[in-house]
Every structure is written in C-alpha cells, then in structure tokens.
Short mmCIF file of C-alpha atoms (C1' of nucleotides) in Angstrom, two decimals:
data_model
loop_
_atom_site.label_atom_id
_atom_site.label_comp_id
_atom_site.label_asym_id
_atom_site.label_seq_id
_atom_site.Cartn_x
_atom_site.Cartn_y
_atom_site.Cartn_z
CA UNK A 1 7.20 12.37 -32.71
CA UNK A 2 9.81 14.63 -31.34
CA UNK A 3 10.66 14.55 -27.78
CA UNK A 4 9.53 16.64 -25.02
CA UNK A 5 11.43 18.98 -23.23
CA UNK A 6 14.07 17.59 -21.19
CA UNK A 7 12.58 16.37 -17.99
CA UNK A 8 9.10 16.47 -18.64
CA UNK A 9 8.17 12.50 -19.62
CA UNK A 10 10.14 11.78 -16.92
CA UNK A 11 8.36 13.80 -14.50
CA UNK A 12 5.02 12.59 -15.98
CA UNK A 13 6.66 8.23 -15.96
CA UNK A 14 7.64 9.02 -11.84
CA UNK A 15 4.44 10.41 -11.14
CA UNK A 16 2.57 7.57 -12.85
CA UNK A 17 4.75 4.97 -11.26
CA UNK A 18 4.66 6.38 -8.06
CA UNK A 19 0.97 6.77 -7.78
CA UNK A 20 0.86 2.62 -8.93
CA UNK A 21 3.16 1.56 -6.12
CA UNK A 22 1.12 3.57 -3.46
CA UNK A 23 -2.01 1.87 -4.69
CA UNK A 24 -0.49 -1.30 -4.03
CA UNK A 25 0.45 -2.59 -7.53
CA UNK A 26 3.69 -1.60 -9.40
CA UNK A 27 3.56 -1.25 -12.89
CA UNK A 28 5.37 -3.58 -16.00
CA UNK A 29 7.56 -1.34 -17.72
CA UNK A 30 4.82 -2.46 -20.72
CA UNK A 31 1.93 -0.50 -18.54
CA UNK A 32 4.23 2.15 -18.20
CA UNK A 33 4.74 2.10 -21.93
CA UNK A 34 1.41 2.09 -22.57
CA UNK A 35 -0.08 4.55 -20.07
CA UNK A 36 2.59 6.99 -21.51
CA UNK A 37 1.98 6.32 -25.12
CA UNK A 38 4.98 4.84 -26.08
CA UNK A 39 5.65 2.97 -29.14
CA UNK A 40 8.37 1.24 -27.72
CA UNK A 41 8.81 -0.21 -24.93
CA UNK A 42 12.74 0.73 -24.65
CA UNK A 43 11.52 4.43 -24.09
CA UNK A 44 9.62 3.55 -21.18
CA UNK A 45 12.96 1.67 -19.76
CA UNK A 46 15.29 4.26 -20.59
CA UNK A 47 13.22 6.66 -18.03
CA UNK A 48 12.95 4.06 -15.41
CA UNK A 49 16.30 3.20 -15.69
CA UNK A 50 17.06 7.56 -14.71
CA UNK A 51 14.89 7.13 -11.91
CA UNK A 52 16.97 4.68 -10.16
CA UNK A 53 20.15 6.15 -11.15
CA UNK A 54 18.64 9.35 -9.54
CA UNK A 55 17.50 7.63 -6.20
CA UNK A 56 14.11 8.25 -6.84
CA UNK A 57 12.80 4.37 -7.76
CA UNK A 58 14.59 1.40 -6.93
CA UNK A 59 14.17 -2.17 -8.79
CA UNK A 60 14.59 -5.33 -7.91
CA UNK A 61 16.29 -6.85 -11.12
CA UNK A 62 14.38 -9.46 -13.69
CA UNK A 63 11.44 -9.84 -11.96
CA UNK A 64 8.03 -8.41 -12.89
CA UNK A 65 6.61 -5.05 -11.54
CA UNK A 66 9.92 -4.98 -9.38
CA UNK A 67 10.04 -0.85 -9.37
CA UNK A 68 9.52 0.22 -5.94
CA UNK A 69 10.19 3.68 -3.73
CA UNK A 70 12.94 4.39 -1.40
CA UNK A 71 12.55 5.47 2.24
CA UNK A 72 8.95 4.18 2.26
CA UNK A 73 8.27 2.08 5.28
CA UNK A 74 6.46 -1.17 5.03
CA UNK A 75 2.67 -1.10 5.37
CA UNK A 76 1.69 -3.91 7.63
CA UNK A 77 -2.53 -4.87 8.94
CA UNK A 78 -2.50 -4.33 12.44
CA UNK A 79 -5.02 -5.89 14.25
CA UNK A 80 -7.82 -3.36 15.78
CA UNK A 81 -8.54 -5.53 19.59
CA UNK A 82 -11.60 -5.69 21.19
CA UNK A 83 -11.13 -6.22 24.98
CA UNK A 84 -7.38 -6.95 25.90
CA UNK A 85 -7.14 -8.53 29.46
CA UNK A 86 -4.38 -9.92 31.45
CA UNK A 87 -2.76 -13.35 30.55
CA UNK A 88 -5.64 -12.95 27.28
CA UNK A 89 -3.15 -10.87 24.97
CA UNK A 90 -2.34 -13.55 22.42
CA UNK A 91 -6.35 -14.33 22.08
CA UNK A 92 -7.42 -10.57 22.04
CA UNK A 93 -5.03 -10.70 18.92
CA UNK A 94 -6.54 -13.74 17.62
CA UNK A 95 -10.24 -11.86 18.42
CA UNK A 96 -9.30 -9.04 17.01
CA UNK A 97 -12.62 -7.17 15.65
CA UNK A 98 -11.01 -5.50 12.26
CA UNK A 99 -7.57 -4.54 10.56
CA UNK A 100 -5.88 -1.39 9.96
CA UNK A 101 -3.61 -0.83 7.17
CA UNK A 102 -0.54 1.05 8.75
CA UNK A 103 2.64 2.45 7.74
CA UNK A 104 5.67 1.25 10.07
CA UNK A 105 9.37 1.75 10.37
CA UNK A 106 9.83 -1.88 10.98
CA UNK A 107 8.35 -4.86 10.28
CA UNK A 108 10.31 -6.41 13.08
CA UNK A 109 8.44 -4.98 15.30
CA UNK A 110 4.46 -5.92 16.32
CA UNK A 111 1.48 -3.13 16.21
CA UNK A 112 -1.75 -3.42 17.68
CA UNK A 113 -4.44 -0.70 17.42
CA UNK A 114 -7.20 -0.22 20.43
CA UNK A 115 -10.31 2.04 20.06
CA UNK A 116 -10.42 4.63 22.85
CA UNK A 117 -13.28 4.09 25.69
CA UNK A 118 -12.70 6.84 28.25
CA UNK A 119 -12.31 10.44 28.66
CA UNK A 120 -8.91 10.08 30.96
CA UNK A 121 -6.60 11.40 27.69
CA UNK A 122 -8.80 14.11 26.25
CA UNK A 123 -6.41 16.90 27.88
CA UNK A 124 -4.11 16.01 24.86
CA UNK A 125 -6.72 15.14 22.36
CA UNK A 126 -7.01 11.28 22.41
CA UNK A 127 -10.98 11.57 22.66
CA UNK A 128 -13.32 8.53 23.02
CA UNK A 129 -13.76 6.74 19.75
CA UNK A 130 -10.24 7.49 18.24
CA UNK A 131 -8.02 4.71 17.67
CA UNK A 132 -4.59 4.33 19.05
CA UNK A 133 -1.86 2.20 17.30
CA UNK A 134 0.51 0.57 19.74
CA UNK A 135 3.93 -0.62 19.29
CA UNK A 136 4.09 -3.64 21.24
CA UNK A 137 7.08 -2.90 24.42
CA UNK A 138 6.88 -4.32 27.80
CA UNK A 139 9.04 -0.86 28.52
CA UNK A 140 8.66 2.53 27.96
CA UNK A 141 10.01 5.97 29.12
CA UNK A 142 8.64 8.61 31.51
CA UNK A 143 6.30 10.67 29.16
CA UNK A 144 5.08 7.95 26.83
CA UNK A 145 1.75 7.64 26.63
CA UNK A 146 1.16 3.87 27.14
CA UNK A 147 -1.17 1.05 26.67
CA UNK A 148 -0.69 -0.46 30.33
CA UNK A 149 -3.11 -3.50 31.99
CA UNK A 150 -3.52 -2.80 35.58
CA UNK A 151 -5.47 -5.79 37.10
CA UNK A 152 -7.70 -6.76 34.45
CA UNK A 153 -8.12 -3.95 32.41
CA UNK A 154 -6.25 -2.17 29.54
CA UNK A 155 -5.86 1.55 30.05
CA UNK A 156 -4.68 4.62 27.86
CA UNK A 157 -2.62 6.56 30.32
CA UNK A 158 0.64 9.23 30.07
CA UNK A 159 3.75 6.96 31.98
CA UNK A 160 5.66 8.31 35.08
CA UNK A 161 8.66 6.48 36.22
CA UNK A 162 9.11 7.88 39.68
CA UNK A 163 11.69 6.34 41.65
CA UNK A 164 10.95 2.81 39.25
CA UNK A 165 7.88 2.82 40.18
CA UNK A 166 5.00 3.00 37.37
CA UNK A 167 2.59 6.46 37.77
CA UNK A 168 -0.25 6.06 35.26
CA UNK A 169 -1.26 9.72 34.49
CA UNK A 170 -4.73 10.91 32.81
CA UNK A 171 -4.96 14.23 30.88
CA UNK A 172 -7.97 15.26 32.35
CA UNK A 173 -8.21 16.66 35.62
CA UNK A 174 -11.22 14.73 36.76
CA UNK A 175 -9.65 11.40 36.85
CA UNK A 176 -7.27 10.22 39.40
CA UNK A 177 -3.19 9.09 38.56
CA UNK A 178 -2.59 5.66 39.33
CA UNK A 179 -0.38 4.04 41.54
CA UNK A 180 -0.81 0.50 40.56
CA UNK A 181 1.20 -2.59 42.63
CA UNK A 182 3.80 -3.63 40.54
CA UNK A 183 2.78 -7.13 40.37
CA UNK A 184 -0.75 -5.76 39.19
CA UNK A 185 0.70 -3.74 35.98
CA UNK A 186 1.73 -4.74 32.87
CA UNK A 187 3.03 -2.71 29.75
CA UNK A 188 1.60 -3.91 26.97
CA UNK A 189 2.94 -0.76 24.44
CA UNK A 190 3.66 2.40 23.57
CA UNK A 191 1.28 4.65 21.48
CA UNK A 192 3.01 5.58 18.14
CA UNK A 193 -0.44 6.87 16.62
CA UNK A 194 -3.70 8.56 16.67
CA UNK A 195 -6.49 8.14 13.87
CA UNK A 196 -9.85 9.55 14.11
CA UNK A 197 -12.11 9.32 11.48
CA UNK A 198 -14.72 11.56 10.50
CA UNK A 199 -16.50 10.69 7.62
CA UNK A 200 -17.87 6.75 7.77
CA UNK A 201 -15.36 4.38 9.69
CA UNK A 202 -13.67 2.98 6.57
CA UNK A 203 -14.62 -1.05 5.23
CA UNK A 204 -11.34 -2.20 6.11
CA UNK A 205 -11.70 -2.14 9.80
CA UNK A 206 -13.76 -5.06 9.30
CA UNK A 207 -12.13 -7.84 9.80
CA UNK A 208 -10.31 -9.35 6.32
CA UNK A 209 -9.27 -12.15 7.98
CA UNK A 210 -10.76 -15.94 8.48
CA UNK A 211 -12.51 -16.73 11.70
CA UNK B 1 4.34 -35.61 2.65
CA UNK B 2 0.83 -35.88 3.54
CA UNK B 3 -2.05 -33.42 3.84
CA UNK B 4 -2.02 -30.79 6.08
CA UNK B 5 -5.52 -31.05 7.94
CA UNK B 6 -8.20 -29.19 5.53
CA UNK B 7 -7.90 -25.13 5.83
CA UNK B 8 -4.51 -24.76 7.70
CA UNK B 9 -2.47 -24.57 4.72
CA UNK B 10 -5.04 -22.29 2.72
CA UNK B 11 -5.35 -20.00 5.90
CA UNK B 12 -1.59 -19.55 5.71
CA UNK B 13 -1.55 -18.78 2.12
CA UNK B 14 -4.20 -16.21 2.52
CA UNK B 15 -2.19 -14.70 5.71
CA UNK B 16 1.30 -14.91 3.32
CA UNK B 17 -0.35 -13.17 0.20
CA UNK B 18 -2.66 -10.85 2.16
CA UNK B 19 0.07 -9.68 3.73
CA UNK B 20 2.15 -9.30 0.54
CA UNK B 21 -0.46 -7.27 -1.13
CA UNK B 22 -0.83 -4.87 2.03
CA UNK B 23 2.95 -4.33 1.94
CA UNK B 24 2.45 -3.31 -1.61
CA UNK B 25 4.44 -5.77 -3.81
CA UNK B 26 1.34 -9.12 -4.18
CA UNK B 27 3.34 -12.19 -4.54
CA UNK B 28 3.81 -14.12 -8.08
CA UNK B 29 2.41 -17.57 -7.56
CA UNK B 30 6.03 -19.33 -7.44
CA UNK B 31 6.13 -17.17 -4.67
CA UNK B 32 3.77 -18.52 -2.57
CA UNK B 33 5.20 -21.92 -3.67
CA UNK B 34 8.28 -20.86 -2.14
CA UNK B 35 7.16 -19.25 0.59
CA UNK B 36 4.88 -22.43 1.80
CA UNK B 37 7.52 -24.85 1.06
CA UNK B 38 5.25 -26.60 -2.09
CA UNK B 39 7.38 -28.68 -4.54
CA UNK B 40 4.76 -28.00 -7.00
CA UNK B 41 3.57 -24.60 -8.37
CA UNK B 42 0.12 -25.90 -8.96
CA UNK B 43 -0.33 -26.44 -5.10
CA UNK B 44 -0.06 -22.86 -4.57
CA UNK B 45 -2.15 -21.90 -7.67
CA UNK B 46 -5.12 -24.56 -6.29
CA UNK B 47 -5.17 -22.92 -3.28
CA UNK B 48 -5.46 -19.06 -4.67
CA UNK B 49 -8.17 -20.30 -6.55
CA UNK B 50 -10.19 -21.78 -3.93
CA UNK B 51 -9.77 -18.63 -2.08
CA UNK B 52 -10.63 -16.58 -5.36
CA UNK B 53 -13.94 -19.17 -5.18
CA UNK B 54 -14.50 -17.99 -1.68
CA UNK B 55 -14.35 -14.42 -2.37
CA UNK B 56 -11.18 -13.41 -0.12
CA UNK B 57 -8.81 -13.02 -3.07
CA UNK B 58 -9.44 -10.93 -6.51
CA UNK B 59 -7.73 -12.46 -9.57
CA UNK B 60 -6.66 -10.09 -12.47
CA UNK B 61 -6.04 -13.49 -15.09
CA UNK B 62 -2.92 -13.78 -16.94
CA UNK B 63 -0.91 -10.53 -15.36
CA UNK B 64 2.05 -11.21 -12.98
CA UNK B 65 1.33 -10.96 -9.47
CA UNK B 66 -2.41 -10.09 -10.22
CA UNK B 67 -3.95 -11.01 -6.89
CA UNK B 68 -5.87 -8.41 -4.62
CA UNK B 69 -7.84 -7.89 -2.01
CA UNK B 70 -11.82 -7.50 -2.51
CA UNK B 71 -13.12 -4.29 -0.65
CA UNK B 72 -10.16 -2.45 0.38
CA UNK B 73 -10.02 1.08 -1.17
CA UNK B 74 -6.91 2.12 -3.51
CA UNK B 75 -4.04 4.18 -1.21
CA UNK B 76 -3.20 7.49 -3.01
CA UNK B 77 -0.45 9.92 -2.05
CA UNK B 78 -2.39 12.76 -0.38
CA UNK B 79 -0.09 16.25 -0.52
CA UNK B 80 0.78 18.14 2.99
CA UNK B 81 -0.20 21.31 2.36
CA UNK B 82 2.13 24.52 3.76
CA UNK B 83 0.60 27.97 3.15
CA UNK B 84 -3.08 28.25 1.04
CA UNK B 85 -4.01 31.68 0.21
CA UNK B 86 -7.03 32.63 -1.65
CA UNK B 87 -6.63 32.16 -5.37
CA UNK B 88 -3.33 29.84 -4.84
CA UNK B 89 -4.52 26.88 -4.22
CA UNK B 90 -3.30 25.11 -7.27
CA UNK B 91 0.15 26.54 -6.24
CA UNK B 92 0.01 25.25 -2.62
CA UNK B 93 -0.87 21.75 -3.88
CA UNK B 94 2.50 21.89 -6.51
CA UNK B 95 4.33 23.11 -3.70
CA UNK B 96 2.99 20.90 -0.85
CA UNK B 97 5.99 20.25 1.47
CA UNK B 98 5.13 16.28 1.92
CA UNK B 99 2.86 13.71 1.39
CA UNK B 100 0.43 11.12 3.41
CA UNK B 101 -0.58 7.68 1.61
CA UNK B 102 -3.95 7.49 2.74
CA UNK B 103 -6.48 4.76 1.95
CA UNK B 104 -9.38 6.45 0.18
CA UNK B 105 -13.14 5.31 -0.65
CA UNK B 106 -12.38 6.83 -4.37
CA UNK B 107 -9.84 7.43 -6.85
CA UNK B 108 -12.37 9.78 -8.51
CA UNK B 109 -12.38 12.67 -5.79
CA UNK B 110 -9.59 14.88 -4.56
CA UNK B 111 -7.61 14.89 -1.36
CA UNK B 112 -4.85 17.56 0.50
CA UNK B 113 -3.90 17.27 4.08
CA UNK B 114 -3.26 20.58 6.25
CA UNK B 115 -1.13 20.59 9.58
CA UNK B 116 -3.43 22.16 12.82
CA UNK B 117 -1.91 25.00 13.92
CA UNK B 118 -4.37 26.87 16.27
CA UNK B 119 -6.16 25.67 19.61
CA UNK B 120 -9.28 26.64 17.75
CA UNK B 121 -10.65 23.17 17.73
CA UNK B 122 -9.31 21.69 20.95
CA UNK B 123 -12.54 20.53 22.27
CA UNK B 124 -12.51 17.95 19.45
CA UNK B 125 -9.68 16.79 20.26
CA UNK B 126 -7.82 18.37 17.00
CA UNK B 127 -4.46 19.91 18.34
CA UNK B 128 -1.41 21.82 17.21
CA UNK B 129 0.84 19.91 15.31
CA UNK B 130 -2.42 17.27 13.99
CA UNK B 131 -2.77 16.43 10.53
CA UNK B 132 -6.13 16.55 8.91
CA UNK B 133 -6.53 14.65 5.93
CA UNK B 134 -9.32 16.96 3.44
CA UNK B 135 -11.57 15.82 1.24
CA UNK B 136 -11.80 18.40 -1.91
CA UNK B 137 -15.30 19.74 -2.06
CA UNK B 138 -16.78 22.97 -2.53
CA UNK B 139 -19.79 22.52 0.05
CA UNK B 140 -20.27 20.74 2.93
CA UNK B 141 -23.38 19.91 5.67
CA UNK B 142 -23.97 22.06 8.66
CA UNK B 143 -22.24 20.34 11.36
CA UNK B 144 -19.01 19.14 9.31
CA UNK B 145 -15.40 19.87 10.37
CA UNK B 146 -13.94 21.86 7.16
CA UNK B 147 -11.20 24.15 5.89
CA UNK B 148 -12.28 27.48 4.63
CA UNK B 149 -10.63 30.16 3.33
CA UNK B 150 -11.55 33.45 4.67
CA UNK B 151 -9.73 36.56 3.48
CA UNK B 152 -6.80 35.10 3.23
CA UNK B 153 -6.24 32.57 5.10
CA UNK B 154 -7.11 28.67 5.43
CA UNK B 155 -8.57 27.51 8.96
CA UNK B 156 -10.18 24.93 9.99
CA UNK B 157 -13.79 25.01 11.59
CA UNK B 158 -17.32 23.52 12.25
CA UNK B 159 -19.38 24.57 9.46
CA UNK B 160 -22.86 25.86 10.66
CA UNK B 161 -24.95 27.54 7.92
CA UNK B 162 -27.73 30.06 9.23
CA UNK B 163 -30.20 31.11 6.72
CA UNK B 164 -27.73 29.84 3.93
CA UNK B 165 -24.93 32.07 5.35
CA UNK B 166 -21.46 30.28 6.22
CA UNK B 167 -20.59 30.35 10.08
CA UNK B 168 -17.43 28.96 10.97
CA UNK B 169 -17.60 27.63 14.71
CA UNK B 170 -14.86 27.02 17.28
CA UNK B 171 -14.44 23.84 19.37
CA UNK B 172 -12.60 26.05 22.10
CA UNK B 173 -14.22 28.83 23.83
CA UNK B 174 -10.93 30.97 23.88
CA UNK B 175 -12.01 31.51 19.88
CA UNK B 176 -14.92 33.73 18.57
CA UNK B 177 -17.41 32.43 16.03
CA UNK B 178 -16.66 33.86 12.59
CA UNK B 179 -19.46 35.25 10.40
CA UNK B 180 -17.44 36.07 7.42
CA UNK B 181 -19.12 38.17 4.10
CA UNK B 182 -20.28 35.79 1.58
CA UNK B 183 -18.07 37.24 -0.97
CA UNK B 184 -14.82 36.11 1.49
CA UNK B 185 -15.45 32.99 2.52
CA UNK B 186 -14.42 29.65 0.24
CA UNK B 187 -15.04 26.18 1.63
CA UNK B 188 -11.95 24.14 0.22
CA UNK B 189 -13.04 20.51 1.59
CA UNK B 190 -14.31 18.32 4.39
CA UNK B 191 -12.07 16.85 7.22
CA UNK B 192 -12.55 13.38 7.27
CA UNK B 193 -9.49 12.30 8.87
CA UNK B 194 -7.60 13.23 11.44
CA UNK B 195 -4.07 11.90 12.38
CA UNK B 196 -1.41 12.20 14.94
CA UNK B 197 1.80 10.86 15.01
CA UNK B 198 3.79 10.28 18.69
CA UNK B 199 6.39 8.89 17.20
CA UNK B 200 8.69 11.01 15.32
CA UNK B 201 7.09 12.01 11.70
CA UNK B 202 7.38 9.13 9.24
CA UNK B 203 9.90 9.36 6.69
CA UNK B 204 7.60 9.42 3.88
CA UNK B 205 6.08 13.55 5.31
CA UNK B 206 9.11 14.16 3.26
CA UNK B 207 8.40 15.07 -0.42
CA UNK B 208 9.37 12.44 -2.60
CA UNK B 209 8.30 14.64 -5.85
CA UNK B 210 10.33 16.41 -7.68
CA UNK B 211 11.04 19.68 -6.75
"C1'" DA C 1 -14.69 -51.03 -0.96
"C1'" DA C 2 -15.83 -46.97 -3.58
"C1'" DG C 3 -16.45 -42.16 -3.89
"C1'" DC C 4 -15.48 -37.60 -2.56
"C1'" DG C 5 -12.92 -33.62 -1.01
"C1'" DT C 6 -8.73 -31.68 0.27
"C1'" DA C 7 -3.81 -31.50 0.21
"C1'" DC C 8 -0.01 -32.41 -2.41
"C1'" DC C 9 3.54 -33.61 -6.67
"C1'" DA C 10 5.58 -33.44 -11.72
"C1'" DG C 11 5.98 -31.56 -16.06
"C1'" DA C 12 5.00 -28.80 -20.04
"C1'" DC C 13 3.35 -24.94 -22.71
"C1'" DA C 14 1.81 -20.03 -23.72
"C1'" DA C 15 2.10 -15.46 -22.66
"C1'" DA C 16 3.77 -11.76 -20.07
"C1'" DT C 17 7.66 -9.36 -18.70
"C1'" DG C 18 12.46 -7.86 -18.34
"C1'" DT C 19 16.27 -6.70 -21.04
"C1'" DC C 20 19.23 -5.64 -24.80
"C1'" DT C 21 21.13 -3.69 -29.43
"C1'" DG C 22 20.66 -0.41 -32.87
"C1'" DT C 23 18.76 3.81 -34.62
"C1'" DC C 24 16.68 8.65 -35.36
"C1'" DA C 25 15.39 13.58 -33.85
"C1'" DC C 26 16.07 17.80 -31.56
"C1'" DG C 27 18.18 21.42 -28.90
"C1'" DT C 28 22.24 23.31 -26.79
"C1'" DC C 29 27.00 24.42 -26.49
"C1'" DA C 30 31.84 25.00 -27.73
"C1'" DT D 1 29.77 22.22 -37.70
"C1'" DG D 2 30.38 18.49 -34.53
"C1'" DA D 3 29.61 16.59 -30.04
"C1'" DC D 4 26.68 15.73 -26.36
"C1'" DG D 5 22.52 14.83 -23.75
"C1'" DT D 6 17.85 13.80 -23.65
"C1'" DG D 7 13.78 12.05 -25.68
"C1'" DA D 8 12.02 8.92 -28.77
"C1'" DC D 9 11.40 4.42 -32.15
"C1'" DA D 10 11.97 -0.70 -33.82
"C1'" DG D 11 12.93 -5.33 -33.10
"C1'" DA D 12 14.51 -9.45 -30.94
"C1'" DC D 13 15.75 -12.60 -27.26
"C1'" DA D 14 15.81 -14.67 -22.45
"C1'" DT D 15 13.50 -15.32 -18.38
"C1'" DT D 16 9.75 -15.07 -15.47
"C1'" DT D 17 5.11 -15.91 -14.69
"C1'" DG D 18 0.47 -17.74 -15.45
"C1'" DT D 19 -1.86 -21.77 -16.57
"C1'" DC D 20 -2.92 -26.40 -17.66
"C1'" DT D 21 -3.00 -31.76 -17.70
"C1'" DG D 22 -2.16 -35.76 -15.23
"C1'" DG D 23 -1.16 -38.01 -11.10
"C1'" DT D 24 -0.73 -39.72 -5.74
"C1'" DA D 25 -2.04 -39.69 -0.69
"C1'" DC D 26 -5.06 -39.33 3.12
"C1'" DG D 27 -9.24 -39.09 5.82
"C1'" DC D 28 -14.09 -39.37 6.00
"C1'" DT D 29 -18.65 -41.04 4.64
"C1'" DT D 30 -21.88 -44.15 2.59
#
DNA sequence: AAGCGTACCAGACAAATGTCTGTCACGTCA
DNA sequence: TGACGTGACAGACATTTGTCTGGTACGCTT
C-alpha cells in the first residue's frame, strides 16, 4: 500500500470527478473513495481538497455531491419552436415541439432554438434542417445573423442597419434582401449557434416536458 | 393554505428539478421543499414520487440528490483534437487542445471532435472554423461524412466505397475526389455532429485537464 | 353525508454524507 | 540523518439527506 507517484491519484480522482459532473451527477467523496479504491475515505478528501486549492474543482461546503467545475457555463433546455408568428411568441414557447440541452454563458438570459426551413443562409452554411439557437434580443448589430418576424413569418436572415433602417440579407444569391416596413419587423434574437446532426436526431428533442 | 388546483404544483416541481438536473447539480428533496415554499418535506417527496409513478422522474433510492431524467443520454467531455498524424492518434487525444460536453447515445463508444479547416465540404454546409463532433469507429457506410487519415494527414470527407476500395468525396467542386492506396488510407470515425458557434467560443473549448 | 384523490403540514428516525484528528510510508533534498 | 511533501490508512463525530407515520383541508362524485 505505498503511494503512487506524486500526482498520479490525483490526476486519476480529477478525471473521475470531472467526467461525473459532466454526466450530470457529482460524486460523494465516498464514490470517489470507492471508485479509486480507497480504504479510507480521508484519502479521497485529501485529493479533493488539492483540487480546489489548485482552481481546478470548486465545492460548495457540507452539502452532498457539492464538487463542481469552474468556468463551466450553466446548461439550460431550450425550447426547439415549431412555427413562431407575430404577437404568438409566448405560445410558440409554450408549443414548443422538443428541448435541447445547451450550454450558456448566462442563465439570465432566454434561448430558443428554431429548425431551419429555407435555403436563404446556405452561402454561410446554415442549410435546411440544422437548428439554430437564439438568444432572445429585440436588438442586434449590423452583421448578426438574426431571427427577425417580418409580417407573419419568422425568418433566418444576416442584419443590415443602414441608415436605422432594418436590411434582412440572405446568403444565397437567389433570394432577394429585404426591406421590411418598420412597423412590419420584429427582432425576435440573435443566432449564438448552429447544430446539425448527422447520425439519428437525438431522443431528447422530444419534448420532456408536460403538455 | 389550501390546495393548489390538481397538477400545477407537481408541474412546477417537475419544471424546478428538471431543470436542476439539466444544469447538472439534481436537487436534494429539502430542496425542492424550499424552492416551492412547502413547510413540510414530505410534500415535496409526495410529489417526486407521483412523478417517479408517472415515469418523468428516475429515482436512485436512498442516495442524496438521486433523481434523473428517464431517456436522456449521459454528457461526456469529448476532446478537440489539434494535429492527428498517422500512428499518433493516442497522442493527439492526450494532447487535445479543448474539450466539448456533448450528449451521447453511449458511454460505451468513443468520441474526438476535429475543427474544419478546408472548403472541401462546403456544399454541406460544413465550413472553416466548424466543429465536428466524431464518433470512433474503424468503418463506416458508403455515403457517411468521416475523418480519414490519408498519408498523413486527417480530413474530412464523404465516404464512397467502389468495389470495397475507400473513395473520399468532396462536397465542393473546387476539390478532387481522392482514391487513396489501401495501404494509406485509415478511417478514424463517423461525423455525427456538426457545430458552430457565432458567438465567441465557449469558455469550456479551453482545456480544463491537466497539462 | 361519505368516500376518494390531490394538495398540504408536523415530527421522528435511519442512513448517507461531509468533515475532522491522528497516524504510517516513501522519496527527495539539504 | 532529519525535514518536508505527497500519498495513503483508521476511526469517529456532526450534519445533511432520504424516508416514514400520522394528520388536516378542499373539491368532486356518488
């Protein structure tokens, strides 16, 4: 029973704890113990305790599986909508036809995810199908590419502020910019994200909720 | 203190835990209590067990905070591969240069994620700067998006096999199909995930391993 | 009115979990 | 050789956490 090198079981107790937070459920410093092979449970401790002194875990004091990882954002279910039209947003959020399990900066903020219809963004590789996660703004800058509703519909466009006027811009040369009426455009967000998905789409896009 | 009407205060529980275990900490059941506003811890438990009855919550008995969600895959910490030569690839995963938590089908198989960085397959929409997340595997169908590692070097193709020999085909027609020698080509995984972030790159792209 | 189902409360107990003190073993360095 | 740092063990205690029994309140149905 003689120790390791130096660094080594603590390498090995990160790695292990690390891989437990990601999948959603920290260890006990017992489990830790245990999945180690430990005989005592002060061992285990003694290398969480490192970790946090290094920066690498931090713990919420006396409460159980309170080891967690800095810097990592909250993951938050944003809600994949199905047809978004105006004065309809807070039902289209209500409707929404599955979840997506997203890593944000900010749980302040809302998220909304919409699955691509057209072919207007495929100059810069948003293709029909993909899925867009939106950060919820009513403002943007020139260059975003936006979520916008112009009349009734929600569109996918690249944002041009010309003059303060709104420019909706496709990135494909066969559809036209648009020059909507102010009073006939909303913002509804800014695209932060684009997932496509290759193999099956996954089981938790349907919806987890109660409806 | 009367009822609630029947549901409402379940359907908040299951919003207040479900979002607890997506965030990655589940809640203990005093918790909840809190969090609702019971006086009494058994209100809270009552109403995790109806929805453990119902089949929207997953009990592990007699751990702390042992709820989760049925059907929702286990997240693992995917590595962000830089450089993978032939005969290295053990190396390039030790040395990856970040890492993606990615919600995966199975534990049991191997990921590695790979940032684009030709216009080879631009017709799918997969761009410069695009992260595709890889599922380990040593073959792959005629048709799939994989990495391969010809000579020495990885890229990132449409797998067609003639005959039983490997072609690796373009989505661009700037790029020429490649017909490598048997003896040169290695197929390293499947893409089954491709991501793209418009934002600036999350925090967690960072390596939080040990270096 | 009685029964049922759902939403609540109060209190207590058992076990899990966090935490601490004390100790040994080994390798390295001055 | 002694001191130090890291890796380990043993044991005990305090608190958190899961779980249970017993009870009330309200609305609806028969």
């Amino acid at each position: 029973m003689g120790p390791t090198p130096p660094g080594q079981t603590k390498e090995r107790v990160f790695r292990f704890v690390q891989q437990r937070i990601v999948a959603g459920m920290p260890p006990t410093v017992r489990e830790v113990q245990r999945a180690m092979g430990f005989s005592a449970v002060q061992t285990a401790m003694q290398h969480l305790e490192t970790l946090v002194a290094e920066g690498r875990l931090v713990k919420t004091s006396g409460k159980a599986r309170g080891y967690s990882l800095p810097g990592v954002g909250p993951t938050v279910l944003v809600p994949l909508l199905g047809r978004v039209q105006a004065g309809d947003f807070t039902t289209a959020i209500q409707q929404h036809e599955g979840t997506l399990p997203i890593q944000v900066r900010s749980e302040d903020r809302e998220y909304f995810a919409l699955r691509v219809q057209g072919e207007s963004m495929e100059g810069v590789g948003i293709m029909p199908g993909d899925i867009v996660v939106v950060q919820r703004q009513a403002t943007a800058n020139s260059g975003d590419i936006v979520v916008a509703l112009v009349d009734d519909e929600a569109t996918i466009k690249r944002l041009r502020l010309r003059h303060g006027r709104v420019e909706l811009h496709p990135e494909n040369q066969q559809f036209a910019i648009l020059r909507p009426d102010p009073q006939s455009v909303t913002i509804l967000g800014k695209v932060i994200e684009v997932r496509r998905f290759l193999d099956a789409t996954p089981p938790w896009l349907a919806d987890l909720s109660a409806d």
